[in-house]
Structures are given as structure tokens and as C-alpha cells.
């Protein structure tokens, strides 16, 4: 039988804490005046749970990541929420008990966020309680939010930098002939024009899983005549669409001749490869 949620009223709004996403719809049906606010639920953050939670018309949502799981199903609901403009986060399942909303609210630590939550300043490592409050107050919201999530990792004495950004399409004029870009799209034929137009000093992207006829790698060789060093990381090691994951998590799966001449090798971490490309 569904247990009623804990309701926390704070000056900025309301937090409803459920043991399960499956309890949300019946609660809202019997107490529609309590809908809205932040819904914290100790279920996985998948699409099925997201459909259930949306019955409460939440202002924001926090669930569990359930170890991410096969095909990322444990957090797939974060992008369901994002498509609806709802900030959402998932907490590390090793920090809070499944099926125990109070434990999630009191002890959970955020492990994943969607872009709408990032725009409010919700970040990995934040407590669920603090994240819920900030989702209501906006107190942690940055002055500006870069949807490309550009991050300068390291700048050498030469003035060149290692820069993470989520797509080569987000390269800036200042990257031209200067920066090593760690991005998160594939290295297929459709990005060749971007490399030639933006001309980064070097790049590391994703192999997109290789694909038919190694189509996810075709840009590597294509830009050799342009003098651009490039490499790809395995899509099994880094999240596509997340340039920071390319740098921090990625393992090199392929490199063009110019990158190999700089010492880049298959099996290297992207971090090591990026430093070699910077030289």
C-alpha cells in the first residue's frame, strides 16, 4: 500500500518526498493541492518513473541513479524531464536506500544532473537536501550558463590550451591553430567541414562505436592533408555529447598519422593523449 509522502515546506516552496515514484499519481489524485514543488522519490530515474512523477507537475525532480544500469536506463528519465523543461537529478544509489525517500532526502548525494538542473547550479557531489532547496530558490544559479559546457583544462607556456566542449560545432575563433579540443560527437564525414573551418591545433572526439565501414572514424584520415592532428576515444569509455567525459573518462581507440607522430597510441587515456597533442 502506498505510503503518503513527507512534505517539507520551506520559504521558497515545497518538497514532496516519496518512497516510490509509483506512489506519486495516487497521492496527487487524492491531494491535488500538494502537486508542484520538488519531487524527491527513491525510485530509479528512468523514463517509466518520470512519466509517473510528471503527474504531479513538478517544478523539479530528484531520484536514484540505480548504478546507471544497462543502456543507461537508471537515469534515462533525466532527459525525459529535460525535454519538458524540468530540472532533474539522480543520486548515487550507494548513498541512499532504494524505497526509502527519507533516507534519500537526508543522505543522498547527487551523481547525475540534466542541463536544466545544471543551469540552476546543481552539480555532482551536492547533497539531495541542498539540491532540492537550490532547485526552489535558484540560489546556486550561475550568472551565466554555457550550454556548450566549455571547460579549459590546462594552458601550456606556449599559450595553447586543452579545452573541453560538447561538440566541435561549439568551437570558438580563439581555438584556431591554438587549442586541443576534447569534444563528444563522432569523427564521421559530417564533421570534416567543422575541423577545416575551425582548424583546432588538435582534437579528440568519439568514435561513435565505429559504425559501418568505420564511418565513425573517417574524419581522422580526411583531415591529415590539412595538417590537423586528431584522435578518437571509444564510445564505450566516454559519454557521447559530454566533452568533459571524453577528456576525463575516454580511452583512445584510433588516431590519425599526425597524432601518432606526436606519440598518441590506442589504449592511452585521453588525458595523456591531450597533453601529447598540446606539444
Short mmCIF file of N, CA, C and O in Angstrom, two decimals, residues 53 65 83 116 128 162 164 169 220 231 261 276 279:
data_model
loop_
_atom_site.label_atom_id
_atom_site.label_comp_id
_atom_site.label_asym_id
_atom_site.label_seq_id
_atom_site.Cartn_x
_atom_site.Cartn_y
_atom_site.Cartn_z
N UNK A 53 6.03 10.44 -12.22
CA UNK A 53 6.28 11.65 -11.42
C UNK A 53 5.68 12.88 -12.07
O UNK A 53 5.21 13.80 -11.38
N UNK A 65 20.09 6.92 -9.09
CA UNK A 65 20.69 6.52 -10.37
C UNK A 65 20.70 5.01 -10.58
O UNK A 65 20.90 4.53 -11.68
N UNK A 83 13.42 17.39 -21.73
CA UNK A 83 12.60 17.72 -22.89
C UNK A 83 11.34 18.48 -22.49
O UNK A 83 10.78 19.23 -23.30
N UNK A 116 18.95 21.29 -17.52
CA UNK A 116 18.08 22.25 -16.83
C UNK A 116 18.49 22.39 -15.37
O UNK A 116 18.40 23.48 -14.78
N UNK A 128 21.30 15.82 -1.62
CA UNK A 128 19.95 15.90 -2.16
C UNK A 128 19.16 17.02 -1.48
O UNK A 128 18.42 17.76 -2.13
N UNK A 162 44.19 22.88 -23.48
CA UNK A 162 43.30 21.74 -23.65
C UNK A 162 41.92 22.21 -23.21
O UNK A 162 41.74 22.69 -22.08
N UNK A 164 37.66 21.41 -23.16
CA UNK A 164 36.52 20.51 -23.34
C UNK A 164 35.30 21.31 -23.78
O UNK A 164 35.04 22.39 -23.23
N UNK A 169 31.10 21.67 -33.15
CA UNK A 169 30.32 22.81 -33.67
C UNK A 169 30.36 23.99 -32.72
O UNK A 169 30.00 25.11 -33.11
N UNK A 220 39.26 11.30 -39.32
CA UNK A 220 40.64 11.30 -38.86
C UNK A 220 41.62 11.38 -40.03
O UNK A 220 42.51 12.23 -40.06
N UNK A 231 42.32 12.38 -32.87
CA UNK A 231 42.16 11.05 -32.30
C UNK A 231 40.72 10.88 -31.86
O UNK A 231 39.97 11.85 -31.73
N UNK A 261 52.33 10.53 -34.77
CA UNK A 261 53.68 11.07 -34.78
C UNK A 261 53.97 11.86 -33.51
O UNK A 261 55.16 12.05 -33.14
N UNK A 276 50.03 15.15 -25.10
CA UNK A 276 50.93 14.91 -26.22
C UNK A 276 50.55 15.76 -27.41
O UNK A 276 51.41 16.31 -28.11
N UNK A 279 51.70 19.51 -27.41
CA UNK A 279 53.10 19.84 -27.67
C UNK A 279 53.28 20.39 -29.08
O UNK A 279 52.55 20.03 -30.00
#
